[in-house]
mmCIF file of C-alpha atoms and ligand atoms in Angstrom:
data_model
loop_
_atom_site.group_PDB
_atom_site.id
_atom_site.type_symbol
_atom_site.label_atom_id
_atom_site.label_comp_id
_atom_site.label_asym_id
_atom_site.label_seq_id
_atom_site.Cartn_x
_atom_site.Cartn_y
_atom_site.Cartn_z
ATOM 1 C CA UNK A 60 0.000 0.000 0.000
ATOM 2 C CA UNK A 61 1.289 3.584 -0.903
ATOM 3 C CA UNK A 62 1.610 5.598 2.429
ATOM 4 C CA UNK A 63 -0.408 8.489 2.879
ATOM 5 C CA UNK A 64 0.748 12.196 1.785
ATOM 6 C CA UNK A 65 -0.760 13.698 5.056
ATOM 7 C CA UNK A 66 -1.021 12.167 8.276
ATOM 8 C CA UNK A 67 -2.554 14.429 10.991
ATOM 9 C CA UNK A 68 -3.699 13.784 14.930
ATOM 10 C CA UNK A 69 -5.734 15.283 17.222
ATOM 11 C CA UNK A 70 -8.020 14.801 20.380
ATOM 12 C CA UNK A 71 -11.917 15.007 21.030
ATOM 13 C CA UNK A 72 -12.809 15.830 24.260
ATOM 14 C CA UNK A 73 -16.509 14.526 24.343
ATOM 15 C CA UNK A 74 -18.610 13.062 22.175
ATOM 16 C CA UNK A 75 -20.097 16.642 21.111
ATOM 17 C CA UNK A 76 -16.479 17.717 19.509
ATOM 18 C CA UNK A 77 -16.259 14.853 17.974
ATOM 19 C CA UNK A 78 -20.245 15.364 16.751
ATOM 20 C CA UNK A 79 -18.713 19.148 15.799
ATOM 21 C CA UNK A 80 -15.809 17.788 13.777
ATOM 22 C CA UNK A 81 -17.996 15.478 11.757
ATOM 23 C CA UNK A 82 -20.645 18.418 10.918
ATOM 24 C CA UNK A 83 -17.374 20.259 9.735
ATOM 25 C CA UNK A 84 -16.432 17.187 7.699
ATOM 26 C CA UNK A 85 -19.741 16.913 6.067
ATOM 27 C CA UNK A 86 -19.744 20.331 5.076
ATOM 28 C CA UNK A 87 -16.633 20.348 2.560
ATOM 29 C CA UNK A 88 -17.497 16.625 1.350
ATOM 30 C CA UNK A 89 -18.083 16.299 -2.280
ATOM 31 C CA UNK A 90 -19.427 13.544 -4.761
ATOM 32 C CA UNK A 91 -16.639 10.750 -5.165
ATOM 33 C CA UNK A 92 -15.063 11.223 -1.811
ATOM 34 C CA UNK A 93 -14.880 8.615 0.392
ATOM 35 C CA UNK A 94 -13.780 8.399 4.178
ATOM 36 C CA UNK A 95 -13.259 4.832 5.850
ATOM 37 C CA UNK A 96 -13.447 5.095 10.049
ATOM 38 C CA UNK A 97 -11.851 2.687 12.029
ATOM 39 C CA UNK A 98 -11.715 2.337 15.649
ATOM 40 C CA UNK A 99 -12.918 -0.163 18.427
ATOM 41 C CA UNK A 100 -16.473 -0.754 19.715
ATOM 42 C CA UNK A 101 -17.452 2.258 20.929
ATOM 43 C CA UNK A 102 -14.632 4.906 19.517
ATOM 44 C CA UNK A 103 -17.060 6.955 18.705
ATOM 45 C CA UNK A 104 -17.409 5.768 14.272
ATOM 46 C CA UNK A 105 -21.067 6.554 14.780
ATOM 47 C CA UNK A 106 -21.035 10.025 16.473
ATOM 48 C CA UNK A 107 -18.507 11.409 13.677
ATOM 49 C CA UNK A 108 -20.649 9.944 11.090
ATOM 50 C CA UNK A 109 -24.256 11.250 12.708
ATOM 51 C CA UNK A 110 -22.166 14.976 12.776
ATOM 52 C CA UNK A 111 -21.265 14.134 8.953
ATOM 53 C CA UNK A 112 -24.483 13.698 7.407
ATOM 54 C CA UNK A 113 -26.208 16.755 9.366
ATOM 55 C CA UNK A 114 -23.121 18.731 8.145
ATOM 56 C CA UNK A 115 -24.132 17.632 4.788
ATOM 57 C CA UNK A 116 -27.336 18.030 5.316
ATOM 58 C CA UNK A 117 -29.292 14.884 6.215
ATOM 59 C CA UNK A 118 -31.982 15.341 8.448
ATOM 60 C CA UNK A 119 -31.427 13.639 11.401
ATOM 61 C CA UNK A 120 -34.031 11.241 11.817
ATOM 62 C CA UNK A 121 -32.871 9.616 8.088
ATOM 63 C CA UNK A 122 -29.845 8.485 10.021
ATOM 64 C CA UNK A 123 -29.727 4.928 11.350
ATOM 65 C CA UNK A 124 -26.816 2.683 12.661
ATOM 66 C CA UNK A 125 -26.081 0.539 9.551
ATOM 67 C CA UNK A 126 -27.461 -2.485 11.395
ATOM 68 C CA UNK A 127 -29.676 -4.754 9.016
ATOM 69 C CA UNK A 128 -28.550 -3.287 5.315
ATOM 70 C CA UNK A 129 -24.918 -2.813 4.681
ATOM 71 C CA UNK A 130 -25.400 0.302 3.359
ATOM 72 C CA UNK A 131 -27.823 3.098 3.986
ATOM 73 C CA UNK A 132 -28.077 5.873 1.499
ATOM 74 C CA UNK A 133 -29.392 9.386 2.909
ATOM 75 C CA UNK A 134 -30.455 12.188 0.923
ATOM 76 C CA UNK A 135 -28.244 15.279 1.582
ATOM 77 C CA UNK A 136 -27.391 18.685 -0.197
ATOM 78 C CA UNK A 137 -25.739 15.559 -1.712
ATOM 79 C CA UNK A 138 -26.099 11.885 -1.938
ATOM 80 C CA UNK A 139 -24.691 10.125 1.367
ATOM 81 C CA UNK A 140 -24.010 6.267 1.296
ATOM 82 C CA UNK A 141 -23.338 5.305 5.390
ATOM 83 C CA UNK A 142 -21.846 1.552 5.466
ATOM 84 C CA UNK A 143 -21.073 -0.940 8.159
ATOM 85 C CA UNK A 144 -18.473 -3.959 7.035
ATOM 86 C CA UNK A 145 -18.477 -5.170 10.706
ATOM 87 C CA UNK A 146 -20.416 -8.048 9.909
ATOM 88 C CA UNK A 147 -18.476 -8.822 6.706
ATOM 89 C CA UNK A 148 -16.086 -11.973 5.815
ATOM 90 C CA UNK A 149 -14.547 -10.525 2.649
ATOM 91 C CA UNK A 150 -14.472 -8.666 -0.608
ATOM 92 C CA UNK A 151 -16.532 -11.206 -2.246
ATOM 93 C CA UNK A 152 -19.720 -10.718 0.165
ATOM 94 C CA UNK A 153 -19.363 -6.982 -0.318
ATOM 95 C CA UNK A 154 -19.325 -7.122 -3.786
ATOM 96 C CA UNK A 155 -22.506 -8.898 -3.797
ATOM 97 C CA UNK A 156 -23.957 -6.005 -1.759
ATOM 98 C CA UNK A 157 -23.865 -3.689 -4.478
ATOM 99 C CA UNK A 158 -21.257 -1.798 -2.457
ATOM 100 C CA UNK A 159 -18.768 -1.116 -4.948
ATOM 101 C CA UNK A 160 -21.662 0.743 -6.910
ATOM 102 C CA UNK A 161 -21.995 3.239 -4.795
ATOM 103 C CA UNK A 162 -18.212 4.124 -4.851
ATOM 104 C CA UNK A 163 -16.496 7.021 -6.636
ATOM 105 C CA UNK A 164 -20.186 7.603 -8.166
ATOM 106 C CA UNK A 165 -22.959 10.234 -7.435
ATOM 107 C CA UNK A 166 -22.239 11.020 -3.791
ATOM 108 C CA UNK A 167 -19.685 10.854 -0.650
ATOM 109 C CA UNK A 168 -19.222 7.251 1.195
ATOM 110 C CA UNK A 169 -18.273 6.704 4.879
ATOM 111 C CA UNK A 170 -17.510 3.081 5.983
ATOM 112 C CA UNK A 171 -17.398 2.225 8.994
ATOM 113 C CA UNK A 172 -15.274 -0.972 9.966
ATOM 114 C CA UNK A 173 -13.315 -0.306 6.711
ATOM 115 C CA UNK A 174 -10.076 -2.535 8.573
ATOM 116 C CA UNK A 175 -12.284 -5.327 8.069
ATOM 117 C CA UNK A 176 -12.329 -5.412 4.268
ATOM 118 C CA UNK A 177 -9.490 -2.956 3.409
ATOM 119 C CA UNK A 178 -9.656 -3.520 0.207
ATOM 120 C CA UNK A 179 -13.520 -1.945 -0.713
ATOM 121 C CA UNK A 180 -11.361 1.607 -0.504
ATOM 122 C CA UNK A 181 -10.716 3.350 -3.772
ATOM 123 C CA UNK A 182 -6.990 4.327 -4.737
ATOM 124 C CA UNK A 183 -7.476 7.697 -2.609
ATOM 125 C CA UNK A 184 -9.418 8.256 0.180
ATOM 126 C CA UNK A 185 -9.352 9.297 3.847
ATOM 127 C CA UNK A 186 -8.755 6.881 6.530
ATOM 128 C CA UNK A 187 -9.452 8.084 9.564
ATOM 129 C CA UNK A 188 -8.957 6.177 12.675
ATOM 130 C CA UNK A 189 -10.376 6.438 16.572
ATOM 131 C CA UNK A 190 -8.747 5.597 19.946
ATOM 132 C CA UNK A 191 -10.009 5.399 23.321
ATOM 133 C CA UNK A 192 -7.810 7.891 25.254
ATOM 134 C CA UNK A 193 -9.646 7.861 28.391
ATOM 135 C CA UNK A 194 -13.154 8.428 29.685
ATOM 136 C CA UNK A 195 -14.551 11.251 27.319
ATOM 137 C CA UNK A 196 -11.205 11.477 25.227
ATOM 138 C CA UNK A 197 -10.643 10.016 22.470
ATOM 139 C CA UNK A 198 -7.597 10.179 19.745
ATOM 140 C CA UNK A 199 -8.676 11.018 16.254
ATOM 141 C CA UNK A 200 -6.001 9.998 13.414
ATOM 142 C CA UNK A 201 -6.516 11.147 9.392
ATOM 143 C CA UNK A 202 -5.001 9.985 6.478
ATOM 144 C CA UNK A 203 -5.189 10.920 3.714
ATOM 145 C CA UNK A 204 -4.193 9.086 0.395
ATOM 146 C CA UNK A 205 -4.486 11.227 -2.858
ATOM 147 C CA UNK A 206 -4.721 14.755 -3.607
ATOM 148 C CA UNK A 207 -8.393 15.318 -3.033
ATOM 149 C CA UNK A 208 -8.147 13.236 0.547
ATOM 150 C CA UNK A 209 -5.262 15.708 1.167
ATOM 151 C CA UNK A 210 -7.056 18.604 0.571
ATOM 152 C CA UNK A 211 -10.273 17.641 2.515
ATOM 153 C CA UNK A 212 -8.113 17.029 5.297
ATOM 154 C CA UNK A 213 -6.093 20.569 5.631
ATOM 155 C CA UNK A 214 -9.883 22.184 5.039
ATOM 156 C CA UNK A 215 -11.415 19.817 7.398
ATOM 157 C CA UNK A 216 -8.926 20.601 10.337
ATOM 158 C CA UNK A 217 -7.782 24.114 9.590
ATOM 159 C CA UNK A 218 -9.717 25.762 11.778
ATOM 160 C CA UNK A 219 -9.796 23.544 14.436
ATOM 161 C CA UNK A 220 -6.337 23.607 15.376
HETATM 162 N N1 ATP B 374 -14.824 12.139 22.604
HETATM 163 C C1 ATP B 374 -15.794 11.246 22.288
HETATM 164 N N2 ATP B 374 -16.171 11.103 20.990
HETATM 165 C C2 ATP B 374 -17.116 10.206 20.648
HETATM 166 N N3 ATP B 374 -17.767 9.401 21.499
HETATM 167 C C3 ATP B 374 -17.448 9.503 22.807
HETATM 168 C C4 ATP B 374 -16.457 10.428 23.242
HETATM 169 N N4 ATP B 374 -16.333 10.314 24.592
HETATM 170 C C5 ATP B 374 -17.223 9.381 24.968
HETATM 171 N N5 ATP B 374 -17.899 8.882 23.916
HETATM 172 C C6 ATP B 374 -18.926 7.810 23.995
HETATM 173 O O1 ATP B 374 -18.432 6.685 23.309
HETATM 174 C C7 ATP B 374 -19.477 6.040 22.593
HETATM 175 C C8 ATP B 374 -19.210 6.077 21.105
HETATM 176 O O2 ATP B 374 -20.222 5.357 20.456
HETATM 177 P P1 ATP B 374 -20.314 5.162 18.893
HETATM 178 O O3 ATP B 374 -21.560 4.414 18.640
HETATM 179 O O4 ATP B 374 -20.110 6.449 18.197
HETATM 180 O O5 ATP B 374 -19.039 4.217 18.645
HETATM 181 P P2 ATP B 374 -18.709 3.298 17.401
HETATM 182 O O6 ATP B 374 -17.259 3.488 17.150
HETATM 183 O O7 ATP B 374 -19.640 3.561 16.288
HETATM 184 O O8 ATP B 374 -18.936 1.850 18.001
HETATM 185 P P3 ATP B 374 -19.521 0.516 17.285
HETATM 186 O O9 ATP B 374 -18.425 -0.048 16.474
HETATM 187 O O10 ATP B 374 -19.866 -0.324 18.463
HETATM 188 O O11 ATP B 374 -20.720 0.926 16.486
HETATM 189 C C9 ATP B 374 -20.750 6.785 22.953
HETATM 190 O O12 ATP B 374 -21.350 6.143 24.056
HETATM 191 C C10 ATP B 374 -20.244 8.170 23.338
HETATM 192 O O13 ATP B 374 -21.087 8.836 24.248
HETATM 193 MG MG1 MG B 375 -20.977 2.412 15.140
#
């Protein structure tokens, strides 16, 4: 795998910052990008995502946790495809989801569990990975692989120190 141009850390406080930076993050997300999370059970995958979607302007009650489809598509100021792999054996099962459709085509894609089938991530994306760091803290890592991914990221974090 080619290593990533950007590489950037930081720490949420609570589960509202991290809320915050995913409404940030879903603001400057355009068709074709795609952002994998990774993290253990309860890093917090679902809290940046619910802040992504109202930041790109999902209403809040379209947004489930991707528990019986693997992927949920809201309706934003543009399309928003929310998948879970977690439950996943391979590339094979999630090309028979229709997955791979979705990618790099009319709207933005976050995947949650996206270590669990590494390879359903285009060429460039941004990989962004949570820690627990302690009660409310938690260690937020992005990566970003490509020029776009690279871009998003020094938007996405530029005023947030
Ligand atoms: N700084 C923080 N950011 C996000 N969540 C936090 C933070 N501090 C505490 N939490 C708590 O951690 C939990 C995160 O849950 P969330 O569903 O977002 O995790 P997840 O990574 O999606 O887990 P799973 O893989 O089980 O779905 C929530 O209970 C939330 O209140
Ligand atoms: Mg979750």
């Amino acid at each position: 795998m080619t290593a990533a141009r950007q590489v950037r850390t930081r720490v949420s406080a609570s589960p509202e910052e991290t809320h915050r930076l995913g409404v940030r993050l879903g603001q400057l997300l355009a068709p074709g990008d795609f952002v994998g999370l990774i993290g253990d059970l309860g890093a917090g995958k679902t809290h940046l995502v619910r802040g992504v979607a109202e930041g790109a302007g999902v209403a809040r009650s379209e947004v489930a946790s991707p528990t019986f489809a693997i992927v949920y598509p809201y309706a934003g100021r543009i399309p928003l495809y929310h998948a879970d792999l977690y439950r996943l054996a391979d590339y094979d099962e999630l090309y028979a989801t229709g997955f791979l459709d979705v990618v790099g085509n009319d709207g933005a894609v976050l995947v949650e569990w996206l270590d669990r089938i590494p390879e359903a991530a285009p060429r460039e994306y941004l990989r962004v990975t949570l820690g627990h760091a302690g009660d409310d803290a938690r260690t937020l890592t992005a990566e970003a692989f490509g020029e776009r991914p690279t871009a998003l990221l020094e938007k996405w974090w530029a005023e947030e120190g």
